[in-house]
Amino acid sequence: MSVWRFCSEVFFAGLGTIAFSLLFHVPTRYYPRCGFTGAAGWLVFLALRGALGTLTATFLATLAVVLISRFSSVQQRCPVTIFLISGIFPLVPGLGIYRTAYALVQGDLAGASLTGFETAKLAAAMVLAILLGFEVPANWFARLAAPFAAADR
């Protein structure tokens, strides 16, 4: 993958995340942080996919999105779901879900089961990463965000 394509994919993942935030009526002051969260998750995914595979890259990218979302929620003093729901948007395996449904409609049960199982594995990896990310104690994020909160005053 060329550097230009890599950078453009990360940029458009952030832009798509901001558009998704708009759809969910996120307050406008959080748009830049939502875009950063989605772009960072996609960056981690792209950087690790070739070396570790799609499943592990999805898990680690989702974990990065959760940790960034938790830090952002403490720093911005708002619910974590503002950043998490919009930031995870680029990682959702929508094409796998579509291909599974399409194969079912076409009567290709073998293809549907194959793509459906792969999609379910990706979704399970995302769920496990979210659970793991929420096991990190909240006071760690408060300590990390404290210097930035002091700079904002």
mmCIF file of C-alpha atoms in Angstrom:
data_model
loop_
_atom_site.group_PDB
_atom_site.id
_atom_site.type_symbol
_atom_site.label_atom_id
_atom_site.label_comp_id
_atom_site.label_asym_id
_atom_site.label_seq_id
_atom_site.Cartn_x
_atom_site.Cartn_y
_atom_site.Cartn_z
ATOM 1 C CA MET A 1 0.000 0.000 0.000
ATOM 2 C CA SER A 2 1.380 3.381 -0.948
ATOM 3 C CA VAL A 3 1.870 6.135 1.584
ATOM 4 C CA TRP A 4 -0.681 8.288 -0.245
ATOM 5 C CA ARG A 5 -3.344 5.582 -0.033
ATOM 6 C CA PHE A 6 -2.546 4.875 3.632
ATOM 7 C CA CYS A 7 -2.840 8.552 4.578
ATOM 8 C CA SER A 8 -6.000 9.063 2.525
ATOM 9 C CA GLU A 9 -7.684 6.019 4.103
ATOM 10 C CA VAL A 10 -6.881 7.299 7.597
ATOM 11 C CA PHE A 11 -8.122 10.788 6.689
ATOM 12 C CA PHE A 12 -11.369 9.519 5.197
ATOM 13 C CA ALA A 13 -11.943 7.180 8.133
ATOM 14 C CA GLY A 14 -11.800 10.265 10.361
ATOM 15 C CA LEU A 15 -14.085 12.184 8.027
ATOM 16 C CA GLY A 16 -16.554 9.297 7.926
ATOM 17 C CA THR A 17 -16.500 9.139 11.702
ATOM 18 C CA ILE A 18 -17.355 12.837 11.904
ATOM 19 C CA ALA A 19 -20.235 12.271 9.459
ATOM 20 C CA PHE A 20 -21.455 9.378 11.597
ATOM 21 C CA SER A 21 -21.235 11.653 14.664
ATOM 22 C CA LEU A 22 -23.403 14.184 12.869
ATOM 23 C CA LEU A 23 -25.966 11.459 12.189
ATOM 24 C CA PHE A 24 -26.092 10.617 15.907
ATOM 25 C CA HIS A 25 -26.479 14.264 16.987
ATOM 26 C CA VAL A 26 -23.148 14.468 18.790
ATOM 27 C CA PRO A 27 -22.526 18.048 19.961
ATOM 28 C CA THR A 28 -20.355 19.899 17.454
ATOM 29 C CA ARG A 29 -17.558 20.601 19.950
ATOM 30 C CA TYR A 30 -16.786 16.854 20.015
ATOM 31 C CA TYR A 31 -16.523 16.363 16.231
ATOM 32 C CA PRO A 32 -12.728 16.762 16.033
ATOM 33 C CA ARG A 33 -12.130 14.268 18.835
ATOM 34 C CA CYS A 34 -14.610 11.800 17.314
ATOM 35 C CA GLY A 35 -12.827 12.092 13.973
ATOM 36 C CA PHE A 36 -9.466 11.567 15.650
ATOM 37 C CA THR A 37 -10.768 8.480 17.434
ATOM 38 C CA GLY A 38 -12.045 6.876 14.228
ATOM 39 C CA ALA A 39 -8.910 7.805 12.286
ATOM 40 C CA ALA A 40 -6.652 6.430 15.015
ATOM 41 C CA GLY A 41 -8.555 3.151 15.102
ATOM 42 C CA TRP A 42 -8.312 2.782 11.339
ATOM 43 C CA LEU A 43 -4.615 3.694 11.432
ATOM 44 C CA VAL A 44 -3.945 0.927 13.970
ATOM 45 C CA PHE A 45 -5.968 -1.515 11.854
ATOM 46 C CA LEU A 46 -4.116 -0.683 8.633
ATOM 47 C CA ALA A 47 -0.717 -0.740 10.306
ATOM 48 C CA LEU A 48 -1.244 -4.160 11.898
ATOM 49 C CA ARG A 49 -3.404 -5.992 9.353
ATOM 50 C CA GLY A 50 -0.522 -7.115 7.149
ATOM 51 C CA ALA A 51 1.648 -8.385 9.990
ATOM 52 C CA LEU A 52 -0.944 -9.830 12.396
ATOM 53 C CA GLY A 53 -3.971 -10.617 10.249
ATOM 54 C CA THR A 54 -7.403 -9.061 10.085
ATOM 55 C CA LEU A 55 -8.778 -10.599 13.280
ATOM 56 C CA THR A 56 -5.935 -9.505 15.566
ATOM 57 C CA ALA A 57 -5.697 -6.116 13.876
ATOM 58 C CA THR A 58 -9.428 -5.579 14.431
ATOM 59 C CA PHE A 59 -9.097 -6.537 18.091
ATOM 60 C CA LEU A 60 -6.153 -4.182 18.700
ATOM 61 C CA ALA A 61 -7.715 -1.338 16.692
ATOM 62 C CA THR A 62 -10.947 -1.649 18.667
ATOM 63 C CA LEU A 63 -8.952 -1.672 21.906
ATOM 64 C CA ALA A 64 -7.214 1.527 20.766
ATOM 65 C CA VAL A 65 -10.591 3.132 20.015
ATOM 66 C CA VAL A 66 -11.904 2.169 23.463
ATOM 67 C CA LEU A 67 -8.852 3.537 25.274
ATOM 68 C CA ILE A 68 -8.878 6.792 23.279
ATOM 69 C CA SER A 69 -12.633 7.107 23.891
ATOM 70 C CA ARG A 70 -12.229 6.616 27.622
ATOM 71 C CA PHE A 71 -9.397 9.154 27.795
ATOM 72 C CA SER A 72 -11.404 11.639 25.719
ATOM 73 C CA SER A 73 -14.491 11.237 27.873
ATOM 74 C CA VAL A 74 -12.527 12.011 31.026
ATOM 75 C CA GLN A 75 -10.721 14.940 29.432
ATOM 76 C CA GLN A 76 -13.847 16.418 27.823
ATOM 77 C CA ARG A 77 -16.119 15.516 30.777
ATOM 78 C CA CYS A 78 -18.764 13.745 28.705
ATOM 79 C CA PRO A 79 -20.068 10.178 28.240
ATOM 80 C CA VAL A 80 -17.672 7.695 26.685
ATOM 81 C CA THR A 81 -20.326 6.529 24.216
ATOM 82 C CA ILE A 82 -20.006 9.813 22.308
ATOM 83 C CA PHE A 83 -16.542 8.803 21.155
ATOM 84 C CA LEU A 84 -16.871 5.027 21.268
ATOM 85 C CA ILE A 85 -19.939 4.568 19.069
ATOM 86 C CA SER A 86 -18.751 6.973 16.401
ATOM 87 C CA GLY A 87 -15.088 5.949 16.657
ATOM 88 C CA ILE A 88 -15.783 2.268 16.141
ATOM 89 C CA PHE A 89 -17.736 2.951 12.941
ATOM 90 C CA PRO A 90 -14.814 2.413 10.489
ATOM 91 C CA LEU A 91 -14.040 -0.990 12.038
ATOM 92 C CA VAL A 92 -17.531 -2.508 11.859
ATOM 93 C CA PRO A 93 -17.505 -5.420 9.362
ATOM 94 C CA GLY A 94 -20.421 -4.145 7.309
ATOM 95 C CA LEU A 95 -19.233 -5.686 4.049
ATOM 96 C CA GLY A 96 -19.073 -9.106 5.701
ATOM 97 C CA ILE A 97 -22.634 -8.714 6.942
ATOM 98 C CA TYR A 98 -23.762 -7.656 3.470
ATOM 99 C CA ARG A 99 -21.982 -10.555 1.769
ATOM 100 C CA THR A 100 -23.507 -13.013 4.238
ATOM 101 C CA ALA A 101 -27.011 -11.703 3.587
ATOM 102 C CA TYR A 102 -26.409 -11.652 -0.172
ATOM 103 C CA ALA A 103 -25.176 -15.247 -0.161
ATOM 104 C CA LEU A 104 -28.271 -16.288 1.804
ATOM 105 C CA VAL A 105 -30.557 -14.564 -0.677
ATOM 106 C CA GLN A 106 -28.730 -16.241 -3.571
ATOM 107 C CA GLY A 107 -29.087 -19.645 -1.913
ATOM 108 C CA ASP A 108 -25.338 -20.100 -1.405
ATOM 109 C CA LEU A 109 -25.429 -21.608 2.080
ATOM 110 C CA ALA A 110 -21.762 -22.602 2.040
ATOM 111 C CA GLY A 111 -20.670 -19.071 1.129
ATOM 112 C CA ALA A 112 -23.064 -17.563 3.645
ATOM 113 C CA SER A 113 -21.767 -19.748 6.444
ATOM 114 C CA LEU A 114 -18.143 -18.972 5.553
ATOM 115 C CA THR A 115 -18.569 -15.191 5.399
ATOM 116 C CA GLY A 116 -20.983 -15.231 8.324
ATOM 117 C CA PHE A 117 -18.503 -17.090 10.508
ATOM 118 C CA GLU A 118 -15.667 -14.712 9.577
ATOM 119 C CA THR A 119 -17.906 -11.722 10.303
ATOM 120 C CA ALA A 120 -18.998 -13.198 13.629
ATOM 121 C CA LYS A 121 -15.340 -13.703 14.601
ATOM 122 C CA LEU A 122 -14.594 -10.045 13.838
ATOM 123 C CA ALA A 123 -17.632 -8.912 15.835
ATOM 124 C CA ALA A 124 -16.611 -11.136 18.750
ATOM 125 C CA ALA A 125 -13.079 -9.706 18.656
ATOM 126 C CA MET A 126 -14.556 -6.204 18.808
ATOM 127 C CA VAL A 127 -16.772 -7.114 21.763
ATOM 128 C CA LEU A 128 -13.844 -8.653 23.640
ATOM 129 C CA ALA A 129 -11.703 -5.574 22.991
ATOM 130 C CA ILE A 130 -14.467 -3.322 24.329
ATOM 131 C CA LEU A 131 -14.789 -5.480 27.444
ATOM 132 C CA LEU A 132 -11.036 -5.458 27.978
ATOM 133 C CA GLY A 133 -10.857 -1.701 27.451
ATOM 134 C CA PHE A 134 -13.502 -1.100 30.085
ATOM 135 C CA GLU A 135 -11.585 -3.209 32.609
ATOM 136 C CA VAL A 136 -8.882 -0.540 32.799
ATOM 137 C CA PRO A 137 -9.490 1.437 36.025
ATOM 138 C CA ALA A 138 -11.119 4.819 35.480
ATOM 139 C CA ASN A 139 -8.672 6.633 37.743
ATOM 140 C CA TRP A 140 -5.848 5.827 35.288
ATOM 141 C CA PHE A 141 -7.575 7.929 32.671
ATOM 142 C CA ALA A 142 -8.214 10.686 35.214
ATOM 143 C CA ARG A 143 -4.481 10.789 36.005
ATOM 144 C CA LEU A 144 -3.572 10.798 32.316
ATOM 145 C CA ALA A 145 -6.051 13.583 31.529
ATOM 146 C CA ALA A 146 -5.127 15.757 34.538
ATOM 147 C CA PRO A 147 -2.211 17.614 32.862
ATOM 148 C CA PHE A 148 -4.388 18.411 29.837
ATOM 149 C CA ALA A 149 -7.257 19.649 32.013
ATOM 150 C CA ALA A 150 -4.860 21.940 33.889
ATOM 151 C CA ALA A 151 -3.613 23.352 30.560
ATOM 152 C CA ASP A 152 -7.201 24.138 29.488
ATOM 153 C CA ARG A 153 -7.867 26.326 32.508
#
